[in-house]
Each structure stands twice: as C-alpha cells, then as structure tokens.
Coordinates of C-alpha atoms and ligand atoms in Angstrom, one line a residue:
M1 CA 113.0 -49.7 18.7
K2 CA 113.6 -52.8 20.6
R3 CA 113.6 -50.9 23.9
I4 CA 110.4 -49.1 23.1
N5 CA 108.7 -52.5 22.8
N6 CA 109.7 -53.3 26.4
P7 CA 106.5 -52.7 28.4
K8 CA 108.4 -51.8 31.5
F9 CA 110.4 -49.1 29.6
V10 CA 107.2 -47.7 28.1
I11 CA 105.5 -47.5 31.5
T12 CA 108.4 -45.9 33.1
I13 CA 108.5 -43.2 30.4
L14 CA 104.8 -42.7 30.8
L15 CA 105.2 -42.2 34.6
L16 CA 108.1 -39.8 33.9
S17 CA 106.1 -37.6 31.4
L18 CA 103.1 -37.5 33.8
F19 CA 105.5 -36.4 36.5
V20 CA 107.2 -33.7 34.5
S21 CA 103.8 -32.2 33.4
C22 CA 102.9 -32.0 37.1
K23 CA 106.0 -30.2 38.0
N24 CA 105.5 -27.6 35.3
K25 CA 102.0 -26.9 36.6
T26 CA 103.5 -26.3 40.0
E27 CA 105.9 -23.6 38.7
E28 CA 103.0 -21.8 36.9
S29 CA 100.8 -21.7 40.0
Q30 CA 103.7 -20.4 42.0
I31 CA 104.1 -17.4 39.7
T32 CA 100.4 -16.5 39.9
E33 CA 100.4 -16.8 43.7
N34 CA 103.3 -14.4 44.1
K35 CA 101.5 -11.7 42.1
S36 CA 98.6 -11.3 44.5
D37 CA 98.7 -9.8 47.9
K38 CA 95.9 -11.6 49.7
T39 CA 93.9 -10.4 52.6
T40 CA 91.2 -13.1 52.5
Y41 CA 92.1 -16.8 52.0
S42 CA 90.5 -19.7 50.4
E43 CA 90.9 -23.1 52.1
E44 CA 93.5 -24.0 49.4
D45 CA 95.5 -20.9 50.0
L46 CA 95.5 -21.1 53.8
Y47 CA 95.6 -24.9 54.5
R48 CA 96.7 -26.9 51.5
P49 CA 100.3 -27.8 52.4
N50 CA 103.1 -26.5 50.1
F51 CA 105.1 -29.7 50.1
H52 CA 103.4 -32.3 52.3
F53 CA 101.4 -34.8 50.3
T54 CA 97.6 -34.4 50.4
P55 CA 95.1 -36.0 48.1
K56 CA 93.4 -33.6 45.6
K57 CA 90.1 -34.4 47.2
G58 CA 88.6 -36.7 49.8
W59 CA 89.8 -38.4 52.9
M60 CA 93.2 -39.9 53.5
N61 CA 94.8 -41.8 56.4
D62 CA 97.7 -44.3 56.6
P63 CA 100.5 -44.5 54.1
N64 CA 100.4 -48.0 52.5
G65 CA 102.4 -50.2 50.1
M66 CA 105.4 -47.9 49.8
F67 CA 108.1 -49.2 47.4
Y68 CA 110.8 -47.8 45.1
K69 CA 111.5 -48.9 41.6
D70 CA 113.3 -47.5 38.6
G71 CA 113.6 -44.0 39.8
F72 CA 110.1 -43.7 41.4
Y73 CA 109.0 -43.7 45.0
H74 CA 105.5 -45.0 45.2
L75 CA 103.2 -44.0 48.0
Y76 CA 99.7 -45.6 48.4
F77 CA 97.3 -44.4 51.0
Q78 CA 94.1 -45.2 52.8
H79 CA 91.6 -43.1 50.8
Y80 CA 87.9 -42.4 50.5
P81 CA 87.7 -40.3 47.4
N82 CA 83.9 -39.6 47.7
G83 CA 83.9 -38.0 51.1
N84 CA 86.0 -36.0 53.5
T85 CA 85.6 -38.3 56.5
W86 CA 86.7 -41.9 56.8
G87 CA 84.6 -44.2 54.6
P88 CA 84.9 -47.2 52.2
M89 CA 88.6 -47.6 51.9
H90 CA 90.5 -47.6 48.6
W91 CA 94.3 -47.5 48.0
G92 CA 95.0 -44.0 46.5
H93 CA 98.4 -43.7 44.8
A94 CA 101.1 -41.1 44.2
I95 CA 104.6 -41.1 42.7
S96 CA 107.6 -39.0 43.2
T97 CA 111.2 -39.0 42.0
D98 CA 112.5 -37.5 45.3
M99 CA 109.8 -38.1 48.0
V100 CA 109.2 -34.3 48.2
T101 CA 107.1 -33.4 45.1
W102 CA 104.3 -35.8 44.5
K103 CA 102.0 -36.6 41.6
E104 CA 98.7 -38.1 42.4
M105 CA 97.8 -41.1 40.2
P106 CA 94.5 -42.9 39.6
I107 CA 93.2 -45.0 42.5
A108 CA 95.2 -48.3 42.5
I109 CA 92.9 -50.7 44.5
Y110 CA 89.1 -50.4 44.8
P111 CA 87.0 -52.1 47.5
D112 CA 84.9 -55.0 46.3
E113 CA 82.3 -57.6 47.5
K114 CA 84.9 -59.0 50.0
G115 CA 85.3 -55.7 51.7
Y116 CA 87.1 -52.4 52.1
I117 CA 90.8 -52.3 51.3
F118 CA 92.5 -51.6 54.6
S119 CA 96.2 -50.9 55.2
G120 CA 99.0 -53.1 54.0
S121 CA 102.3 -53.1 52.1
A122 CA 103.9 -53.9 48.7
V123 CA 107.1 -55.5 47.6
V124 CA 109.0 -55.8 44.3
D125 CA 109.2 -59.5 43.5
I126 CA 112.4 -59.3 41.6
N127 CA 112.9 -63.1 41.3
N128 CA 109.2 -63.8 40.5
S129 CA 108.8 -66.0 43.6
S130 CA 105.1 -65.4 43.4
G131 CA 104.9 -66.7 39.8
F132 CA 102.8 -63.6 38.8
S133 CA 105.3 -62.3 36.2
K134 CA 104.3 -62.2 32.6
D135 CA 106.6 -61.5 29.6
G136 CA 109.5 -60.9 31.9
I137 CA 107.8 -58.0 33.8
V138 CA 108.8 -57.8 37.5
P139 CA 105.6 -58.0 39.5
I140 CA 104.7 -55.7 42.4
I141 CA 102.9 -57.7 45.1
A142 CA 100.6 -55.8 47.4
M143 CA 99.1 -57.4 50.6
F144 CA 96.2 -55.6 52.3
T145 CA 93.5 -56.4 54.8
Y146 CA 90.0 -57.0 53.6
H147 CA 87.5 -55.4 56.1
D148 CA 84.1 -56.9 55.6
M149 CA 81.7 -54.2 56.9
D150 CA 78.6 -56.5 56.6
A151 CA 80.2 -59.2 58.8
E152 CA 81.3 -56.5 61.3
K153 CA 77.7 -55.1 61.4
A154 CA 76.3 -58.6 61.8
G155 CA 78.4 -58.8 65.0
K156 CA 80.9 -61.4 63.8
T157 CA 84.5 -61.2 64.9
N158 CA 86.2 -62.7 61.9
Y159 CA 85.7 -59.7 59.5
Q160 CA 89.3 -59.0 58.7
S161 CA 91.5 -61.2 56.5
Q162 CA 94.7 -60.7 54.5
A163 CA 94.6 -60.7 50.7
I164 CA 97.1 -60.1 47.9
A165 CA 97.0 -58.4 44.5
Y166 CA 99.7 -58.0 41.8
S167 CA 100.7 -55.3 39.4
L168 CA 102.3 -55.7 36.0
D169 CA 102.3 -52.0 35.1
E170 CA 104.7 -50.5 37.7
G171 CA 102.1 -50.3 40.5
Q172 CA 99.5 -48.3 38.5
T173 CA 96.8 -51.0 38.6
F174 CA 96.5 -54.2 40.6
I175 CA 94.9 -57.6 39.8
K176 CA 93.4 -59.2 42.9
Y177 CA 94.6 -62.8 43.4
S178 CA 91.8 -65.4 42.7
E179 CA 92.5 -67.4 45.8
N180 CA 92.1 -64.6 48.3
P181 CA 92.1 -64.3 51.2
V182 CA 95.7 -65.8 51.6
I183 CA 95.3 -65.6 55.4
K184 CA 91.9 -66.3 56.9
N185 CA 90.8 -64.8 60.2
P186 CA 91.5 -67.2 63.1
G187 CA 88.8 -65.5 65.2
I188 CA 90.6 -62.3 66.2
R189 CA 88.6 -59.1 66.0
D190 CA 91.5 -56.7 65.1
F191 CA 93.6 -58.7 62.6
R192 CA 95.2 -56.3 60.1
D193 CA 97.8 -54.2 58.4
P194 CA 100.3 -56.8 56.9
K195 CA 103.8 -55.4 56.3
M196 CA 106.0 -57.6 54.2
V197 CA 109.8 -57.5 54.0
W198 CA 112.4 -59.6 52.2
D199 CA 114.6 -61.1 54.8
S200 CA 118.0 -61.4 53.1
I201 CA 119.6 -62.9 56.2
H202 CA 117.2 -65.9 56.4
E203 CA 116.3 -65.8 52.7
K204 CA 112.5 -65.7 52.9
W205 CA 109.7 -63.2 52.9
L206 CA 108.5 -62.1 56.2
M207 CA 105.2 -60.5 57.2
V208 CA 104.2 -58.8 60.4
L209 CA 100.5 -58.4 61.3
A210 CA 98.8 -56.5 64.1
A211 CA 96.4 -58.9 66.0
G212 CA 94.6 -57.3 69.0
Q213 CA 97.5 -56.1 71.1
K214 CA 100.1 -58.4 69.7
I215 CA 102.2 -58.7 66.6
M216 CA 102.1 -62.0 64.6
F217 CA 105.2 -63.0 62.6
Y218 CA 104.7 -65.0 59.3
S219 CA 107.0 -66.3 56.6
S220 CA 106.7 -67.4 53.0
Q221 CA 108.7 -68.4 50.0
N222 CA 106.1 -67.4 47.4
L223 CA 104.1 -64.5 48.9
K224 CA 100.9 -66.6 48.6
D225 CA 101.3 -69.3 51.3
W226 CA 102.1 -67.9 54.7
K227 CA 103.2 -69.8 57.8
Q228 CA 102.8 -68.2 61.3
E229 CA 106.1 -68.4 63.1
S230 CA 105.6 -66.6 66.4
D231 CA 104.1 -63.6 68.1
F232 CA 105.3 -60.7 70.3
G233 CA 103.8 -58.2 72.6
T234 CA 102.3 -59.8 75.7
G235 CA 103.3 -57.9 78.7
I236 CA 105.7 -55.6 76.9
G237 CA 105.4 -52.1 75.5
G238 CA 102.4 -49.7 75.6
H239 CA 98.9 -51.3 75.7
G240 CA 96.7 -48.3 76.0
G241 CA 94.9 -49.2 72.8
V242 CA 94.8 -51.5 69.8
W243 CA 98.0 -52.3 68.0
E244 CA 98.1 -51.4 64.3
C245 CA 100.3 -50.9 61.3
P246 CA 103.5 -52.7 62.3
D247 CA 106.8 -52.6 60.4
F248 CA 109.8 -54.8 60.9
F249 CA 113.3 -54.5 59.4
P250 CA 117.0 -55.1 60.2
L251 CA 119.2 -52.0 60.7
K252 CA 122.9 -51.6 61.1
V253 CA 124.0 -49.9 64.3
Q254 CA 125.7 -46.6 63.2
G255 CA 129.4 -46.9 62.8
T256 CA 129.5 -50.7 63.5
N257 CA 128.7 -54.0 61.7
E258 CA 126.2 -54.9 64.3
V259 CA 122.7 -55.6 62.9
K260 CA 119.6 -55.3 65.1
W261 CA 115.9 -55.8 64.1
V262 CA 113.5 -52.9 64.7
L263 CA 109.8 -53.4 65.2
L264 CA 107.5 -50.3 64.8
V265 CA 104.0 -50.6 66.3
S266 CA 101.4 -48.0 66.0
I267 CA 98.9 -47.8 68.9
N268 CA 95.5 -46.1 69.2
P269 CA 94.7 -44.7 71.6
G270 CA 97.5 -44.7 74.3
G271 CA 100.0 -42.3 72.8
P272 CA 102.3 -40.3 75.1
N273 CA 100.3 -37.1 74.6
G274 CA 96.9 -38.7 73.9
G275 CA 95.4 -40.6 71.0
S276 CA 97.4 -42.3 68.2
A277 CA 101.2 -42.7 68.3
T278 CA 104.0 -45.2 67.3
Q279 CA 106.2 -47.0 69.6
Y280 CA 109.3 -49.1 68.7
F281 CA 111.3 -52.1 70.0
V282 CA 114.9 -53.1 69.2
G283 CA 116.0 -56.7 69.3
D284 CA 117.1 -59.8 67.5
F285 CA 115.4 -62.2 65.0
D286 CA 116.4 -65.8 64.3
G287 CA 114.1 -66.2 61.3
K288 CA 111.2 -67.2 63.5
Q289 CA 111.0 -65.2 66.6
F290 CA 111.7 -61.6 67.6
K291 CA 113.4 -61.2 71.0
I292 CA 113.7 -57.8 72.5
D293 CA 117.3 -56.8 73.4
P294 CA 117.8 -57.0 77.2
S295 CA 119.2 -53.4 77.3
F296 CA 116.2 -52.1 75.4
K297 CA 113.9 -53.9 77.7
N298 CA 115.7 -52.3 80.6
D299 CA 115.2 -48.9 79.0
L300 CA 111.5 -49.6 78.5
N301 CA 111.0 -50.6 82.1
K302 CA 112.4 -47.2 83.2
K303 CA 109.5 -45.5 81.3
E304 CA 106.3 -44.6 83.0
N305 CA 104.1 -46.1 80.2
K306 CA 106.7 -48.8 79.2
S307 CA 107.0 -47.4 75.7
I308 CA 109.6 -45.5 73.6
W309 CA 108.0 -43.5 70.9
I310 CA 109.3 -42.5 67.4
D311 CA 107.6 -39.1 67.8
Y312 CA 106.2 -37.2 70.8
G313 CA 104.0 -34.9 68.8
R314 CA 100.4 -35.9 68.2
D315 CA 100.5 -36.1 64.4
N316 CA 102.7 -38.9 63.1
Y317 CA 100.8 -42.2 63.0
A318 CA 100.8 -45.5 61.1
G319 CA 104.1 -44.7 59.6
V320 CA 106.1 -47.4 57.8
T321 CA 109.2 -47.7 55.6
W322 CA 109.8 -48.0 51.8
A323 CA 110.6 -51.4 50.3
N324 CA 113.2 -52.1 47.7
I325 CA 115.5 -49.1 48.3
P326 CA 118.7 -49.9 46.3
D327 CA 121.7 -51.0 48.3
A328 CA 123.7 -48.2 46.7
D329 CA 121.3 -45.7 48.5
G330 CA 121.2 -47.8 51.7
R331 CA 118.8 -45.6 53.6
K332 CA 115.8 -46.8 55.6
L333 CA 113.1 -44.3 54.5
F334 CA 109.9 -43.6 56.4
M335 CA 106.7 -41.6 56.1
G336 CA 103.7 -41.3 58.5
W337 CA 100.2 -40.0 58.4
M338 CA 100.2 -36.5 59.9
S339 CA 97.0 -36.7 62.0
N340 CA 95.5 -38.3 65.0
W341 CA 92.4 -40.4 65.3
E342 CA 91.2 -38.1 68.1
Y343 CA 90.3 -35.4 65.7
A344 CA 91.3 -36.4 62.1
N345 CA 87.7 -36.5 60.9
A346 CA 87.1 -32.9 62.2
V347 CA 90.1 -30.9 61.1
P348 CA 89.0 -27.6 59.4
T349 CA 89.5 -28.6 55.7
E350 CA 86.6 -29.6 53.4
T351 CA 88.1 -30.5 50.0
W352 CA 90.6 -32.9 51.4
R353 CA 91.5 -34.2 54.9
S354 CA 95.0 -35.0 56.1
A355 CA 98.5 -34.8 54.9
M356 CA 101.6 -37.1 55.2
T357 CA 104.8 -36.2 57.2
V358 CA 107.9 -35.4 55.2
A359 CA 109.9 -38.5 54.3
R360 CA 112.4 -39.3 57.0
T361 CA 115.5 -41.5 57.3
V362 CA 115.6 -44.0 60.2
E363 CA 119.0 -44.7 61.8
L364 CA 120.0 -46.9 64.7
Q365 CA 122.4 -45.6 67.3
K366 CA 124.0 -47.3 70.3
V367 CA 125.0 -45.0 73.1
N368 CA 126.5 -46.8 76.1
S369 CA 124.2 -49.8 76.1
S370 CA 121.1 -48.0 74.9
Y371 CA 119.8 -48.4 71.3
K372 CA 118.0 -45.4 69.9
L373 CA 116.3 -44.7 66.6
L374 CA 117.1 -41.4 65.0
F375 CA 114.6 -39.8 62.5
K376 CA 115.7 -37.0 60.2
P377 CA 114.1 -35.3 57.2
V378 CA 115.4 -36.7 53.9
K379 CA 118.3 -34.7 52.3
E380 CA 116.3 -34.3 49.1
L381 CA 114.4 -31.4 50.8
T382 CA 117.6 -29.3 50.7
N383 CA 117.4 -29.4 46.8
Y384 CA 114.5 -26.9 47.1
R385 CA 116.4 -24.3 49.1
G386 CA 115.9 -20.7 48.0
T387 CA 116.6 -17.5 49.9
K388 CA 118.7 -18.1 53.0
L389 CA 119.1 -16.1 56.1
E390 CA 121.9 -16.7 58.7
M391 CA 122.6 -15.3 62.1
E392 CA 125.3 -16.2 64.6
S393 CA 125.9 -15.6 68.3
V394 CA 122.7 -13.7 69.0
T395 CA 122.2 -12.8 72.7
I396 CA 118.6 -13.5 73.6
N397 CA 117.3 -11.5 76.5
G398 CA 113.6 -11.2 76.5
S399 CA 112.1 -11.5 73.0
T400 CA 114.1 -11.1 69.8
K401 CA 112.6 -11.2 66.3
I402 CA 114.4 -13.7 64.1
I403 CA 112.6 -13.2 60.8
D404 CA 109.4 -12.1 59.2
S405 CA 107.6 -13.3 56.1
K406 CA 108.8 -10.3 54.1
S407 CA 112.3 -12.0 54.0
I408 CA 111.3 -15.7 54.0
N409 CA 107.9 -17.3 53.6
L410 CA 107.4 -19.1 56.9
S411 CA 104.9 -21.5 55.4
S412 CA 107.7 -23.3 53.4
A413 CA 110.9 -23.2 55.4
E414 CA 113.7 -25.3 56.8
I415 CA 115.4 -24.0 59.9
Y416 CA 118.6 -25.2 61.7
F417 CA 119.6 -23.8 65.0
Q418 CA 122.2 -24.5 67.6
I419 CA 122.5 -23.5 71.2
P420 CA 125.9 -24.0 72.8
D421 CA 125.9 -25.7 76.2
L422 CA 122.2 -25.7 76.8
K423 CA 122.4 -26.4 80.5
N424 CA 120.8 -23.3 81.9
S425 CA 118.9 -22.1 78.9
S426 CA 115.1 -22.1 78.6
F427 CA 113.8 -20.8 75.3
T428 CA 110.6 -20.4 73.4
F429 CA 110.3 -19.9 69.7
K430 CA 107.0 -18.2 68.7
L431 CA 105.4 -18.2 65.3
T432 CA 102.8 -15.4 65.2
N433 CA 100.4 -13.6 62.7
I434 CA 98.4 -10.4 62.7
Q435 CA 95.3 -12.2 64.0
G436 CA 97.2 -12.9 67.3
D437 CA 97.6 -16.7 66.7
T438 CA 100.7 -18.1 68.3
L439 CA 102.4 -21.4 68.0
A440 CA 105.1 -21.8 70.7
F441 CA 107.8 -24.4 71.1
G442 CA 111.1 -24.8 72.8
Y443 CA 112.9 -26.1 75.8
D444 CA 112.2 -25.5 79.5
N445 CA 115.3 -26.1 81.7
S446 CA 113.3 -26.1 84.9
N447 CA 111.8 -29.5 84.1
K448 CA 114.2 -30.5 81.3
N449 CA 111.3 -30.7 78.8
F450 CA 111.0 -29.9 75.2
F451 CA 107.5 -28.5 74.6
L452 CA 105.1 -27.6 71.8
D453 CA 102.0 -25.5 72.5
R454 CA 99.3 -25.1 69.8
S455 CA 96.5 -24.1 72.2
K456 CA 96.5 -20.6 70.7
S457 CA 97.6 -21.4 67.2
G458 CA 94.3 -20.5 65.4
K459 CA 91.3 -22.8 64.8
T460 CA 91.3 -25.3 67.6
E461 CA 87.6 -25.5 68.6
F462 CA 86.7 -28.2 66.0
S463 CA 87.7 -30.8 68.6
E464 CA 88.2 -30.5 72.4
K465 CA 91.1 -32.8 72.1
F466 CA 93.1 -30.6 69.7
A467 CA 94.3 -27.6 71.7
N468 CA 97.1 -28.8 73.7
R469 CA 100.6 -28.2 75.1
L470 CA 102.7 -31.3 75.0
S471 CA 106.1 -32.0 76.4
M472 CA 108.8 -34.6 76.4
V473 CA 111.7 -35.0 78.7
K474 CA 115.0 -34.4 77.0
R475 CA 116.8 -37.7 76.7
T476 CA 120.5 -37.9 77.3
S477 CA 122.5 -36.7 74.4
L478 CA 126.2 -37.1 73.8
N479 CA 126.5 -33.5 73.0
P480 CA 126.1 -30.6 75.5
D481 CA 125.0 -28.3 72.6
L482 CA 121.4 -28.5 71.4
F483 CA 120.8 -28.9 67.7
G484 CA 117.4 -28.5 66.2
T485 CA 115.8 -28.8 62.8
I486 CA 112.4 -27.2 62.1
I487 CA 110.4 -28.0 59.0
L488 CA 107.5 -25.6 58.5
D489 CA 104.6 -25.8 56.1
K490 CA 101.3 -24.0 56.1
T491 CA 99.7 -26.3 58.6
S492 CA 102.5 -28.4 60.2
I493 CA 105.6 -28.2 62.2
E494 CA 108.1 -31.0 62.4
L495 CA 110.8 -30.6 65.1
F496 CA 113.9 -32.8 65.2
F497 CA 116.0 -32.3 68.3
D498 CA 119.3 -33.9 69.3
N499 CA 120.1 -35.3 65.9
G500 CA 116.7 -36.8 65.4
E501 CA 116.5 -38.5 68.8
T502 CA 113.5 -36.5 70.0
V503 CA 110.9 -35.7 67.3
M504 CA 107.7 -33.8 67.6
T505 CA 105.2 -33.5 64.7
E506 CA 102.1 -31.3 65.0
I507 CA 99.5 -29.8 62.7
F508 CA 97.8 -26.4 63.3
F509 CA 95.3 -24.2 61.5
P510 CA 96.1 -20.4 61.8
N511 CA 93.5 -17.8 60.8
S512 CA 96.0 -16.3 58.5
P513 CA 99.6 -17.4 57.6
F514 CA 102.2 -17.1 60.3
E515 CA 104.3 -14.0 59.6
K516 CA 106.9 -13.7 62.3
L517 CA 109.3 -16.0 64.1
S518 CA 110.8 -14.8 67.3
I519 CA 112.7 -16.4 70.2
E520 CA 112.4 -15.6 73.9
S521 CA 114.5 -16.4 76.9
K522 CA 112.7 -17.3 80.1
D523 CA 114.7 -16.1 83.2
Q524 CA 118.2 -15.9 82.0
E525 CA 119.8 -14.5 78.8
F526 CA 121.4 -17.1 76.6
T527 CA 123.3 -17.2 73.3
L528 CA 121.6 -18.6 70.2
G529 CA 124.8 -20.0 68.7
S530 CA 123.6 -20.0 65.1
I531 CA 120.4 -20.1 63.1
E532 CA 120.0 -20.8 59.4
I533 CA 116.7 -20.3 57.7
H534 CA 116.1 -21.6 54.2
K535 CA 113.0 -20.8 52.1
L536 CA 111.9 -24.0 50.4
N537 CA 110.8 -23.3 46.8
I538 CA 108.1 -26.0 46.6
N539 CA 104.4 -25.8 46.1
Ligands
LIG601 C1 95.2 -47.2 61.3 C2 94.1 -48.0 60.7 C3 94.5 -49.4 60.3 C4 93.5 -49.8 59.3 C5 93.2 -48.5 58.6 C6 91.8 -48.3 58.1 O1 95.1 -45.8 61.2 O2 93.1 -48.1 61.7 O3 94.7 -50.3 61.4 O4 93.9 -50.7 58.4 O5 93.5 -47.4 59.6 O6 91.6 -47.2 57.3

C-alpha cells in the first residue's frame, strides 16, 4: 500500500499501462492488414511509416526535450496539431520503452501570450537544484524558446527568449515558471534552441544556444539563473545558413580513456546536398570555453565547405541526444527529424507531416589523428526481427535479384551486407515496384563516391528541390571490406556505411510499395560477400 501512495510509482504504472494498450492495438492492426491483398492504397497504408515515429495528425518538426527516466524514453517534438504545415508551435509528446515503438501522449506544452514554444531540451533534476520538487518528486525541467510572433511581425529583432517549465508528473504536463523568460533577448534576431546538459566534470549545468551563426555557452547551478561563458563559431565550420538546434556533450574516444567534447550544430540552408543538415565539431571544454581540437580543425580545413556532417542524406535535421541515460547503459543516444526545410511543408501526406529517424548511438573514434563520429541504429531494433534471408558469396555480373516482397516485406526491413575488398567494385542496389518507381543507391568506384538517387522513386513533383541524386566521397576506412546497414520503412531509407562513419538518410514516396531489391555491377563483376535481410515485425 505504501508504494501505491507514492505519486511517482502511480504515474510510472499509468504510463506503462497506456503503453501496453498501445502495443496490443499494434498487433491487432497487423493481423487485419495481412489479410487483405491491396491494389489501391490509402495514405495511411502507403506512407505512414511502420516504425518511425509520426504524430497521429498534424505537423511535426524537430525532436525536443528528450530524456530517459524509470524505464521510459521521452520524446517531445515541435508540433502544430491543427494543421499539416508549420504553425503555432506546441511540444507534442511520445513515450517508448525501447525507442522503437512509440505511444503518443497528450500535448505537453502549449503556446501562450508570450509566444510559440520553439525547440529546446529537458533534464532530470535528480538533486532538485531548481527547487521545483514537491513531496520528494524528482522534477523534469524543460527549457525552450519563446517565439513572439507579434513582435516579429512588428519588425522587432528581440522576439526570441529562453524560458523554463517543470513537470512533477513524469513529463506528462509542465508548469511554466512564473519568472520567465530566464534569458532575455540581447538584440539577436535568431536566438534559440537551448540544449541543457549536466556537466559532471565541472559540476554544473551547461546550456548551448544558437545565436545567428554562433553558439553561445551558458552555465548555471539552479537551472533558473544562467551566466554566459563564451561563444564559438566565428570563422569556423559551415556558414551557408542560420545555426540552429545545437547539442554539446563529452564522449569517450572508443577503446581509450580520452574524453573529448562534441558539438553538434544544425544549419539551414547550407547542407552538403542542399537545404538543412547537421555538422559537428570535436574539441575540449574547460568549463567555460569550447576549443576545437587542432587535428579536427585541420580535417575541416581540408573540406570544400569547411564542414563535417553527421549525415550526407537530406533528411536528418535538428537531431539531438537523450538526457539522463543511466551509466549502466552508457550509450549516447540520438534522434533527428527526417525531413528538410526545402520541402518539408509540401511532402505528399495530408493527415500528418514528417517522421523522426530511427534512434541511433553516437560513438567517437580516433583513427591516426582524426576524430570521427560514428552513428548506428540502436540495437533494440533487432528485437523485432522476424523472417530472415541470408546469402553468401554471390557473384554479381549485371543485375541480380536479391529478394522480393513475397519473402520479406521491404517496407519494414533491416539489411546487412559486406563486400570484400571493395577496391574495384562499383555497385547499385535498386528498390523497384510494378509502377516502375526506382530508388537506387550504392558505390561508384570511378569517383569513390557513395550515392543515393531518389529522382525516380515515385512522387517527386511536389517540390522542385526533392528529386535528387546525392553523393559523398568515401572517407578512409581502416577496413578494405565494405560493411553496410540499410534500414527500410515505407517512406525512408537509412544507410550506414563503414561502421557508421558515412550515413545517408532520405525519404521517398513511391506510387505503390517497393517489391523487389536487386543489385547491379557497373563494369566489372564482383562478389557480394554476404547479405542478411531481416523482416522487422513492427507496425
Ligand atoms: C529548426 C527550427 C528551430 C526552431 C524550430 C521552430 O528546424 O527552425 O530553430 O526552434 O525549428 O519550429
């Protein structure tokens, strides 16, 4: 009885029961769907992803306020529930026990007379440094940007400020702080997207904020009073657009005890293949100032646009990492918005618009003197594996069919492949359907480029910026073999090459589901060392 009276326990049980009822529904709908053999498709059938998070209805952009607590991963998101294009921003909310299956919750933060609720972050204030705790409940503190539309329309420049809100019911509802804003606008037009992190090395809260084309660093002891420490960005990195949605965290270099600080900065436009994208920097932090590592600076200077990107596809933006992941887990966990401001408002769905990427781990590797981030899909996805198909040592000369949807549904699949000693191989994977739509991707040895071509992948005409073929030079890898992971959903492909060093995420809208996966050699035959295809039983 005593435990039942504990409000935290009651709320956690409530969240759990909501979650279980959602999973049951998922199983029922799967059975119904398998019964019918469809020839015409509703928007839900054709485009609602099987396992990438989408809101039930309305518009979604950036992931916000992600934290983990007591068995639940929380995801908030920029949301306009009353329309399918960007509008007055709310924080939508979803929960998951594994970052794969999500349950949408009631809206967590509503806009008010001070403005729309733009992007931001949340932390779990375990020691009650904010003083917002009541009856021993651990408060969740969210920080977001107030965007005052009236002030913007009136031509003012100070329309963005930072505010906080706290939750005493496990992140379901938030109470806005009476003294908001906690950081007033100093006269900077783009001044937004606060990302807080507990700095256990210097024992204080930190916050990074995008300001024009710079990042401002703040610190605090109580999450209410913030002191500006420094800024970063002048003359370094990509500056093709405004800087947005930063993230900042320490990360251990794989296999060592060396710790480096990583700064993620989203930029729009100015991405490597047009529109929105996210660049990163590796360096050191003394509690006040971030200094880029000289070797990383050197690597940046070798790049044409002075940036190194977390993803070379066009649909991974504004991604940030989860707060409060237990030490026993130890992973850095990331999720991005799977769209691009160049066409996000026009993609061909009506009920909802946009999905998130799969959750990914972030790792830091040092090879010779170069620091690199590696992004990989979370291992929780493998818990959903169903039917499996495996092939080994396949000689590819011309085009070879790998699989069709009679064996494994290609709208919910995880694929691993390996090509031994890539050096002279050029290959193209093709996903095709009876309508003649094709999504092509692979590696071209003549220019050492990975590529992804969605120009004939189905509906593309909704934006002249959408149909494209993108490419990315293969970065040096320790291994002469090529390893690739492919995550397929109804409307997205996520490609992870060289152990997560080169990532490409793209969305597409075929006229009917892709039914066949084949692989082609270009000039010379080559050996596909192995390929493993797993159906993912999630929808
Ligand atoms: C990034 C962004 C943020 C802003 C939010 C508004 O996609 O422009 O900078 O806070 O979207 O919805």
